[in-house]
XYZ file of C-alpha atoms in Angstrom:
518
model
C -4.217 -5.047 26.380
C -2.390 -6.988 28.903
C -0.991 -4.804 31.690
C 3.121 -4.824 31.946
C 4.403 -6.152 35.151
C 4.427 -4.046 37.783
C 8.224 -2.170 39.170
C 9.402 -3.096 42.766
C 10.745 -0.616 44.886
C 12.418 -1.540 48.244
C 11.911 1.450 50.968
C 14.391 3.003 52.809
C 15.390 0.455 55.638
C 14.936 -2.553 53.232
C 17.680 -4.498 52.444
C 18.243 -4.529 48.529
C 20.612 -7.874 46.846
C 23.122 -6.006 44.311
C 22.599 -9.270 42.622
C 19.227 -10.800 42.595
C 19.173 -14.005 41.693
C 17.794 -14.740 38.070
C 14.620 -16.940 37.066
C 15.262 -20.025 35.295
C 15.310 -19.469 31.894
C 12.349 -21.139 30.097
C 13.271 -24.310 27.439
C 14.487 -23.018 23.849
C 10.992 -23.722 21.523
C 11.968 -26.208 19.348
C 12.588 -24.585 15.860
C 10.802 -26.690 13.247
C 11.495 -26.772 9.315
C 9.210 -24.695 7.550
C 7.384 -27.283 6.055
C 6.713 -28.674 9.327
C 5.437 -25.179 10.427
C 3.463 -24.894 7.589
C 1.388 -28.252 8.317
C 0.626 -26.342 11.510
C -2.292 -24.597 10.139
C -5.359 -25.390 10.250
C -7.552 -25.236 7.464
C -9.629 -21.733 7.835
C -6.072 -20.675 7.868
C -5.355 -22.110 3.931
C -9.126 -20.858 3.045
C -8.735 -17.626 3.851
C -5.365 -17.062 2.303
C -6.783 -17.651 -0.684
C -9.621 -15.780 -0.023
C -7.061 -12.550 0.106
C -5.219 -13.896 -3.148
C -8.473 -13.595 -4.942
C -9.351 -10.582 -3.259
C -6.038 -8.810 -4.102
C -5.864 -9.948 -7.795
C -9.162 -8.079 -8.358
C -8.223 -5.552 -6.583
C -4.800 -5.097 -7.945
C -6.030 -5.733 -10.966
C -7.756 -2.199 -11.306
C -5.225 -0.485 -8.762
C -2.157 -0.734 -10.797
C -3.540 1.112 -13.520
C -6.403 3.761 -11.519
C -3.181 6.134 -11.169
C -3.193 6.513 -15.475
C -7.301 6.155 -15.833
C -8.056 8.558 -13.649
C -5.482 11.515 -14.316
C -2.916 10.755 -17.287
C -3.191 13.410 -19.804
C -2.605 11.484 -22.785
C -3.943 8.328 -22.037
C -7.226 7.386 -24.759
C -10.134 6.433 -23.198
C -9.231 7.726 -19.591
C -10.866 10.065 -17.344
C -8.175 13.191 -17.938
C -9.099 14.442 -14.159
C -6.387 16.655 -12.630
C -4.119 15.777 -10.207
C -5.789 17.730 -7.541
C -8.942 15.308 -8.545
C -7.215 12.664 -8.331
C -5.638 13.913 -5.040
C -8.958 13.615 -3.046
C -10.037 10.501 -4.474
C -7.035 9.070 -3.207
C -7.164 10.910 0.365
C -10.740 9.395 0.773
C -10.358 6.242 -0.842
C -7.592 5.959 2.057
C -9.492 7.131 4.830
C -12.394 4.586 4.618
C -10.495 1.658 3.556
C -8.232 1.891 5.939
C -10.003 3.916 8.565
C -13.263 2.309 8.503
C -11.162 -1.386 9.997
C -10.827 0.316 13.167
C -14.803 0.085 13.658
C -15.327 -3.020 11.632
C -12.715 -4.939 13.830
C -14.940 -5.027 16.820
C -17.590 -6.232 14.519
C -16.312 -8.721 12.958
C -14.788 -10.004 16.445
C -18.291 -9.616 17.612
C -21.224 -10.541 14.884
C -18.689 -13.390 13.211
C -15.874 -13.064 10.639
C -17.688 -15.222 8.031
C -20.670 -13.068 7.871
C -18.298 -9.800 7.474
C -16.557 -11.543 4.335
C -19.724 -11.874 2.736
C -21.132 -9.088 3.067
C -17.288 -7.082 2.042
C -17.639 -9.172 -1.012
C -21.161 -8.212 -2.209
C -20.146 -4.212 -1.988
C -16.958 -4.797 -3.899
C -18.510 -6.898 -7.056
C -21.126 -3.528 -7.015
C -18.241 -1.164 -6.563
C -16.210 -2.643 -9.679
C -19.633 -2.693 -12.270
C -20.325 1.029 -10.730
C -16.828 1.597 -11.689
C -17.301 0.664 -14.993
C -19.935 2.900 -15.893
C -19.147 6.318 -14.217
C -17.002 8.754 -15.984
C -18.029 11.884 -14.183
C -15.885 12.673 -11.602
C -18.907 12.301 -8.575
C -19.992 9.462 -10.360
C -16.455 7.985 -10.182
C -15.903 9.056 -6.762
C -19.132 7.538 -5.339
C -17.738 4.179 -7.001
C -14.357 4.191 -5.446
C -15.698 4.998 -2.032
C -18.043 2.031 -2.467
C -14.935 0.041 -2.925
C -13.032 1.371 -0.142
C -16.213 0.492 1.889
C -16.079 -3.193 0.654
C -12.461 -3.762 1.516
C -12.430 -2.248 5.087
C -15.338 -4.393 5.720
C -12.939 -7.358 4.693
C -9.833 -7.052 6.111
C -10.411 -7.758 9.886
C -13.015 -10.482 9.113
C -10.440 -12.259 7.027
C -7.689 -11.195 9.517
C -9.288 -11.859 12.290
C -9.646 -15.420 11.099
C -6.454 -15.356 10.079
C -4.829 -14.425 13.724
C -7.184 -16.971 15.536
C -5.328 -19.522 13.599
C -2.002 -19.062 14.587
C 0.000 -19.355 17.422
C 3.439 -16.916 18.738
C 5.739 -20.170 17.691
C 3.934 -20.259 13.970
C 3.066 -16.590 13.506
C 6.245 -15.684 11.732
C 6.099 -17.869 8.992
C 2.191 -17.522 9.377
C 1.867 -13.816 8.236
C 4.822 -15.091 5.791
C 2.609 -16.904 3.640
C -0.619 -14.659 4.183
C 1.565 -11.876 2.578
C 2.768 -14.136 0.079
C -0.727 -15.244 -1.277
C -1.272 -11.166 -0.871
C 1.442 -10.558 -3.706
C 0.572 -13.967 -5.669
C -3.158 -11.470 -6.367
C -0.918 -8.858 -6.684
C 1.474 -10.108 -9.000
C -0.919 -11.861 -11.517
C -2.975 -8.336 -11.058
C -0.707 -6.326 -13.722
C -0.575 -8.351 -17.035
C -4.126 -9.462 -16.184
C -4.794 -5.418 -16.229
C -3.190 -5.158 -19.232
C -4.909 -7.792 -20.862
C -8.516 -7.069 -20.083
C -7.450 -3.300 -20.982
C -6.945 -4.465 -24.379
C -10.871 -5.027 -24.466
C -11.215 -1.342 -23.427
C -11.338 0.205 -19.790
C -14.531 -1.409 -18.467
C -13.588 -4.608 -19.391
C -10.522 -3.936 -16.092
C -13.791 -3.142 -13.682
C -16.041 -6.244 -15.102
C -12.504 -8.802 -14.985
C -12.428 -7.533 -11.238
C -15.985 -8.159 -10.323
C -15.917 -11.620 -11.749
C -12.836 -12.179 -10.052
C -14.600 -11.032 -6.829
C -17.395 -13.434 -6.936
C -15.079 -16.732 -6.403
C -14.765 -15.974 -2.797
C -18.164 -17.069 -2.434
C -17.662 -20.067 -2.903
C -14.466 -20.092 -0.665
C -16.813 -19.059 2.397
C -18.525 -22.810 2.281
C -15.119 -24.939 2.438
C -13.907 -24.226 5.931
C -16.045 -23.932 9.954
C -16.283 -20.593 11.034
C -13.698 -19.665 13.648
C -14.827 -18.013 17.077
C -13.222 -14.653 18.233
C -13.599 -15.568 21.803
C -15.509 -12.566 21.819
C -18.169 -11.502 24.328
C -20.837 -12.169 21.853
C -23.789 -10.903 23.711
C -22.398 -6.863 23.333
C -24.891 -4.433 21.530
C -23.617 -2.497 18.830
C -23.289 0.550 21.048
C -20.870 -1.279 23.432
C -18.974 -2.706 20.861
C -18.179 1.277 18.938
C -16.967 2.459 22.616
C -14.996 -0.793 23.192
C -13.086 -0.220 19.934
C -12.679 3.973 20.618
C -11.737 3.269 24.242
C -9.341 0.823 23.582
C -7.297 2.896 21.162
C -6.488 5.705 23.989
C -3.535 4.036 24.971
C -0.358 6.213 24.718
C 1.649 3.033 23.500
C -0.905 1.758 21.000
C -0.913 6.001 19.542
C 2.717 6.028 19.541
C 3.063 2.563 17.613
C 0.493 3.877 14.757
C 2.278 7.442 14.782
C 5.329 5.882 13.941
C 4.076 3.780 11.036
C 2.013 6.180 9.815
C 5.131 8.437 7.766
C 5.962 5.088 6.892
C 3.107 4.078 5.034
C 3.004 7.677 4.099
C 6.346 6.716 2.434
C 5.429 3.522 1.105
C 2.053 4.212 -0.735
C 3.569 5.885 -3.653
C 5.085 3.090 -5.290
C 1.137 2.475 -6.018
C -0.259 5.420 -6.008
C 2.011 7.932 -7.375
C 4.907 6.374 -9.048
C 2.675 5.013 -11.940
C 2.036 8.635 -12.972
C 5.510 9.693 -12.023
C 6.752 6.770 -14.428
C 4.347 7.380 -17.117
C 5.736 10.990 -17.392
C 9.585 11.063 -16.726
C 11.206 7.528 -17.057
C 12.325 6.187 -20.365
C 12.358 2.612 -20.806
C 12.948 2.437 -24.625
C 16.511 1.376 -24.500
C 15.712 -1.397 -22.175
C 12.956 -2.779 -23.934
C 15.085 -2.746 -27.096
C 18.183 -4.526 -25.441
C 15.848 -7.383 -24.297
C 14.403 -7.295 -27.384
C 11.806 -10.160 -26.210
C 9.222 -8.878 -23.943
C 5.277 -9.477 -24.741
C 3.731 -7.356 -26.994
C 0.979 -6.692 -24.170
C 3.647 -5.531 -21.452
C 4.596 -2.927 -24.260
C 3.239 0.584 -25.276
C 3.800 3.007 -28.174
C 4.182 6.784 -27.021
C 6.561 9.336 -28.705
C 9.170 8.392 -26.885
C 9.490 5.071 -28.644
C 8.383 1.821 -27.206
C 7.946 1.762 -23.349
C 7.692 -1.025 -21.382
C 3.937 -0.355 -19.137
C 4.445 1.125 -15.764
C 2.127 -1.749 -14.371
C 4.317 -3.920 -15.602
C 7.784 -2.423 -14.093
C 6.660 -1.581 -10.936
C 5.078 -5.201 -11.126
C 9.046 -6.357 -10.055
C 7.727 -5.121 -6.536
C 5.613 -7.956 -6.157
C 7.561 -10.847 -8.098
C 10.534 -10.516 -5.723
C 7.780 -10.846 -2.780
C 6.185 -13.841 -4.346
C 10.020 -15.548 -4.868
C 10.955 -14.696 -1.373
C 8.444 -13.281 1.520
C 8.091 -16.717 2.420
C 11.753 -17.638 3.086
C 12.562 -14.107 4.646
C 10.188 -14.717 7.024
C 11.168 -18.503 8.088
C 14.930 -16.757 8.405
C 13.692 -14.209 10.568
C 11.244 -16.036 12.682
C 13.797 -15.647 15.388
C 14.587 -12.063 15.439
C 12.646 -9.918 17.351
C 9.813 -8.044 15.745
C 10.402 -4.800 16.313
C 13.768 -5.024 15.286
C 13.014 -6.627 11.678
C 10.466 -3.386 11.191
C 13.024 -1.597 12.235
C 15.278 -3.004 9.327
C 12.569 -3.072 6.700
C 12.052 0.899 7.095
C 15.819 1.814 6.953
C 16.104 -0.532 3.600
C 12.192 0.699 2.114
C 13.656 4.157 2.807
C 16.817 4.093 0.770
C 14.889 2.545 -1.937
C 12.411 4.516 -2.123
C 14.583 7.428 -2.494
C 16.872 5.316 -5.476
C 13.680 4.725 -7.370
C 12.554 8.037 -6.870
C 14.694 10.377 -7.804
C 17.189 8.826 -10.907
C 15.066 8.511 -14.282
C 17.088 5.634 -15.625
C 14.818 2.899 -15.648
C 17.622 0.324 -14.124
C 17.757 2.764 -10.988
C 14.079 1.871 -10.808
C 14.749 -1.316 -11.034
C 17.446 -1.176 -8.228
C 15.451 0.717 -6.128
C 12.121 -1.635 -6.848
C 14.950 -4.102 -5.201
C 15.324 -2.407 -2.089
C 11.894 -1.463 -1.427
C 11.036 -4.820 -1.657
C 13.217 -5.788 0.685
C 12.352 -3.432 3.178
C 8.659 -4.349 2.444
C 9.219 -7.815 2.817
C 10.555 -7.442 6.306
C 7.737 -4.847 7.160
C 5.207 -5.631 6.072
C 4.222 -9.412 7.304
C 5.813 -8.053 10.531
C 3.651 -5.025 11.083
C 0.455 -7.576 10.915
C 2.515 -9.961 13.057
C 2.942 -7.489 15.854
C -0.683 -5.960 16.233
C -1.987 -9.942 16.347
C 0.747 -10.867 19.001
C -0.180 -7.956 21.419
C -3.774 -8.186 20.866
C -5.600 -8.896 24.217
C -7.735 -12.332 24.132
C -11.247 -11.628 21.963
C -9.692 -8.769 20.296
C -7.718 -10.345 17.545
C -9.790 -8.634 14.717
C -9.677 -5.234 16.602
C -6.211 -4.911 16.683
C -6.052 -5.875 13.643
C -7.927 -3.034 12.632
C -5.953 -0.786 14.465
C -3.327 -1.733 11.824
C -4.826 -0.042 9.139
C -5.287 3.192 11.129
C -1.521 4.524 9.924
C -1.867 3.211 6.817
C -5.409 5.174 6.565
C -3.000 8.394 7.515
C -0.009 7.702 5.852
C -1.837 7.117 2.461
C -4.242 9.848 2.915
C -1.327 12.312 3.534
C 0.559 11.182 0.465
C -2.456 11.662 -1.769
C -1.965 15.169 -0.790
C 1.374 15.472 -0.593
C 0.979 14.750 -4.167
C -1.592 16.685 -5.079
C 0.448 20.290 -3.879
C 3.510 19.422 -5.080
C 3.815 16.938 -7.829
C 5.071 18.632 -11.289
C 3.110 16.600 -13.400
C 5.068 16.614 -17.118
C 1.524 18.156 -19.177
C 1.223 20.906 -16.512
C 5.024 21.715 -16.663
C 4.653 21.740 -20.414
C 1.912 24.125 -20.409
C 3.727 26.163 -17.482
C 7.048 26.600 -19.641
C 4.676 27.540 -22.997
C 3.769 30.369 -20.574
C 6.901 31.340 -18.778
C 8.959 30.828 -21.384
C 8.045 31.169 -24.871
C 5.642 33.905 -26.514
C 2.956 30.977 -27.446
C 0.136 33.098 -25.374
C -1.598 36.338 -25.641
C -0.961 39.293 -24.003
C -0.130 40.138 -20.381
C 1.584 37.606 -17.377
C 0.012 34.265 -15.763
C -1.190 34.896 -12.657
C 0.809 31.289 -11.088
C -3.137 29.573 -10.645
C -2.275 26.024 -12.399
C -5.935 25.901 -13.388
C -5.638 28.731 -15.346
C -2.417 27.802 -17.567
C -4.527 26.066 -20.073
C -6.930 29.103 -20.818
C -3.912 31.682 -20.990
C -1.703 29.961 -23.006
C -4.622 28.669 -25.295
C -3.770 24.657 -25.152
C -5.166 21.701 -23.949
C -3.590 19.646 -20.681
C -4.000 16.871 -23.180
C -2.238 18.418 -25.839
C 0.301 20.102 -24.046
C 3.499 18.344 -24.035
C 2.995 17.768 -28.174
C 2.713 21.524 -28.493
C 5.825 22.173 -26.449
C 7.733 20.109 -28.867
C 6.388 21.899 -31.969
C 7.309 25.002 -30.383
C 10.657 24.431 -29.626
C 11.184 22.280 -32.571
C 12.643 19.146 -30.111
C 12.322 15.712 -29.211
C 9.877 14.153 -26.960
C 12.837 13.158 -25.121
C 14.295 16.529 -25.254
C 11.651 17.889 -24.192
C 11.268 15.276 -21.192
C 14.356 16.331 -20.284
C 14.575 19.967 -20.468
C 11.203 19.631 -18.062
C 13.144 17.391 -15.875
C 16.038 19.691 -15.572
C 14.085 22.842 -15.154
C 11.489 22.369 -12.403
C 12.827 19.280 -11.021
C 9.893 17.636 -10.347
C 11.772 14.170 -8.539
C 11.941 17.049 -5.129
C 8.789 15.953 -4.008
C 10.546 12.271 -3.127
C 12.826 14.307 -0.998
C 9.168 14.902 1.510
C 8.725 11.195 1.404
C 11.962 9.946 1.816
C 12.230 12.332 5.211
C 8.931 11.142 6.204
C 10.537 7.278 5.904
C 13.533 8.711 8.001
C 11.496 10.359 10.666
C 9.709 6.740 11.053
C 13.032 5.224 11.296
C 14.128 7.106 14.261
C 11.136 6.751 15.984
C 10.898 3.112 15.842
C 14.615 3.261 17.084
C 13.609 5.316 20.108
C 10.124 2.731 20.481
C 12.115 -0.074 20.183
C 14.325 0.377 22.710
C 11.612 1.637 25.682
C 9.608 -1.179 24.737
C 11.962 -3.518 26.356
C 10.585 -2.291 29.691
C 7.127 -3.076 28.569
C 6.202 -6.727 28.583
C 2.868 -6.428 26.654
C 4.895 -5.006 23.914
C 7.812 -6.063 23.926
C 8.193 -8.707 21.129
């Protein structure tokens, strides 16, 4: 990391100007169109975005609907794990696919980025078929960590690349487009979900795996870019390069700050499919459109519901329509203060979507998130490139997944202690507060609700109707109303709020810091 400039002080018998005279100010860069700033890119640059879009539509394409496979109670054919299974799958999955990219950014700087994308590729296509074929929950897990393996390994290589081939005058509208490609995968990820689901769970793993393999071919149509690396380091050298250079109070602060931020934003795709699935009722919408694909749809007894994958889906639509020209109208602005925007907008619309079941509120608040997301994200990525020291693009790089490795990991837990998921509130009111149980009190352990009141977690929410004689939807409701389960967005939205005054307080001192301030 480049060193900021060093302070003058004048000693006592010096004399000191009360106005020294000012620099010349250096020529305005010459703001081009964006389609001129787009032909600034050279070709690994093109190659490797769609590299990511294919990379992010397989892996999309299973991670907008792992949240219901894994741990929905009434979903056929899914695994039925708990949420506190489900919980640590999602706190490792986080910590080594986005932990691992702090080691495998020296790599890749050092042993070549093209070799790294291979090699990320070859684990994934195994991860997805693995995927396919485990049901127990070690079998599963094994699977899933062999993804998360595959994808750190990819990032900085394809970052890394990514960073080399741009410049501070392009790198706006640069990351722009990256992240647009990103949410083009993502996007197209959803209904392709849906529509390999319709051939039955594994066909979601096998789509993604075949999906996965196209990137070889990418690898052949574009030169390898150089890292300006020392490429003679050992492997030894290169592991205390990337630990030593992370000790730097700035650098800690930075990642500290973003990680309640990505703690924040996570949940849209990991918990809010679950949280949708269970309390938000879309069947007056979908009958007031009245048009909507039959495979976007699904038949529960609340009526027809429009999929969760396919709601929350809006997220990365609005991204795909307008990342690109959000970023050519804030190429200008300075960094730091366009993060600082994003998390104050992500923050309120996290909380809309969060905590009002109406499914337009999700909508609205869908809105806002993407907003904030749209000036975060790309940003974030922007930054870490633009004070990464020469020959350490991909490390830095990886040192941007390092909150998101936190943040993630500590809202899988989050989750895991405090979510009120519906089929364990249904089985916890069948015990508090009807007779449908045997004799004696529950003792308050979750895992033993199903033995004492003598029901399934799968059955659950169907027996609580027939027991009160009510509604799905009354029943929804009366669950809704009684143990409140929307709190647990209160502990993410303060988590977004704590991140917002921090990068207040950062953005500010980091006008004194040259290497950082940008």
């Amino acid at each position: 990391m480049a060193q900021p400039l060093p302070s003058s002080s004048a000693g006592p018998n010096e004399f000191v100007s009360s106005s020294p005279p000012s620099p010349p100010s250096p020529p305005e860069p010459e703001k081009l169109s964006f389609f001129a700033t787009a032909k600034t890119f050279p070709r690994p640059f093109w190659m490797c975005c769609v590299m990511e879009m294919w990379e992010r539509l397989a892996y999309f394409g299973v991670r907008v609907v792992m949240p219901i496979y894994i741990m929905q109670a009434d979903e056929p054919g899914g695994l039925h794990f708990t949420k506190d299974d489900k919980g640590s799958i999602y706190f490792w999955w986080a910590i080594v696919a986005s932990g691992i990219p702090m080691i495998s950014g020296g790599f890749a700087d050092r042993y070549g980025y093209k070799k790294l994308i291979a090699v990320s590729a070859t684990i994934n296509i195994a991860a997805y078929v693995m995927m396919a074929n485990m049901r127990s929950y070690w079998g599963f897990f094994a699977s899933v960590m062999l993804l998360a393996l595959g994808t750190a390994l990819f990032k900085p290589g394809l970052q890394g690349t990514l960073a080399q081939s741009m410049s501070k005058k392009n790198s706006s509208v640069g990351w722009g487009l990256f992240y647009w490609l990103v949410n083009v995968g993502g996007a197209i990820g959803p209904p392709l979900a849906g529509f390999m689901h319709s051939h039955g769970w594994p066909a979601v793993f096998y789509g993604s795996a075949a999906i996965t393999t196209l990137n070889y071919a990418m690898l052949f149509t574009y030169p390898g870019v150089e890292s300006g690396a020392d490429q003679s380091k050992g492997i030894w050298t290169v592991v205390k390069g990337t630990v030593v250079n992370i000790f730097d109070a700035k650098l800690l602060a930075v990642i500290a700050i973003f990680s309640g931020f990505w703690m924040m934003l996570y949940q849209l795709w990991d918990f809010m499919p679950n949280f949708y699935a269970d309390w938000i009722d879309s069947s007056g919408f979908v009958k007031l459109v009245g048009f909507l694909p039959e495979a976007w749809l699904q038949k529960t007894a609340r009526g027809v519901q429009l999929k969760q994958e396919n709601a929350l889906n809006l997220n990365a639509l609005l991204i795909v329509l307008f990342v690109v020209p959000m970023s050519f109208l804030v190429a200008r602005m300075r960094v730091l203060s366009a993060i600082t925007l994003g998390i104050l907008i992500a923050t309120i619309g996290t909380m809309v979507y969060g905590t009002l079941p109406s499914i337009y509120m999700v909508f609205f608040g869908i809105l806002l998130f993407s907003l904030g997301e749209m000036l975060t994200g790309p940003k974030k990525t922007e930054y870490f490139a633009l004070i990464a020291p020469k020959g350490k693009k991909a490390l830095y790089l990886g040192y941007v997944n390092i909150p998101v490795a936190i943040g993630a990991a500590a809202g899988a837990k989050v989750v895991a202690a405090l979510y009120g998921e519906k089929a364990t509130l249904a089985l916890r009111y069948l015990a508090e507060k009807t007779d449908h149980h045997g004799a004696g009190n529950w003792d308050g352990n979750a895992d033993h609700l199903a033995a004492f009141v003598g029901v399934q977690r799968t059955s659950a929410v169907e027996t609580l109707c027939n027991v009160l004689g009510q509604s799905p939807n009354a029943v929804n409701q009366l669950l809704w109303d009684t143990y409140k389960p929307y709190q647990i967005w209160y502990v993410f939205g303060a988590a977004g709020l704590c991140s917002l005054i921090g990068m207040l307080v950062f953005s500010r001192m980091s006008r004194k810091w040259q290497d950082l301030d940008v």
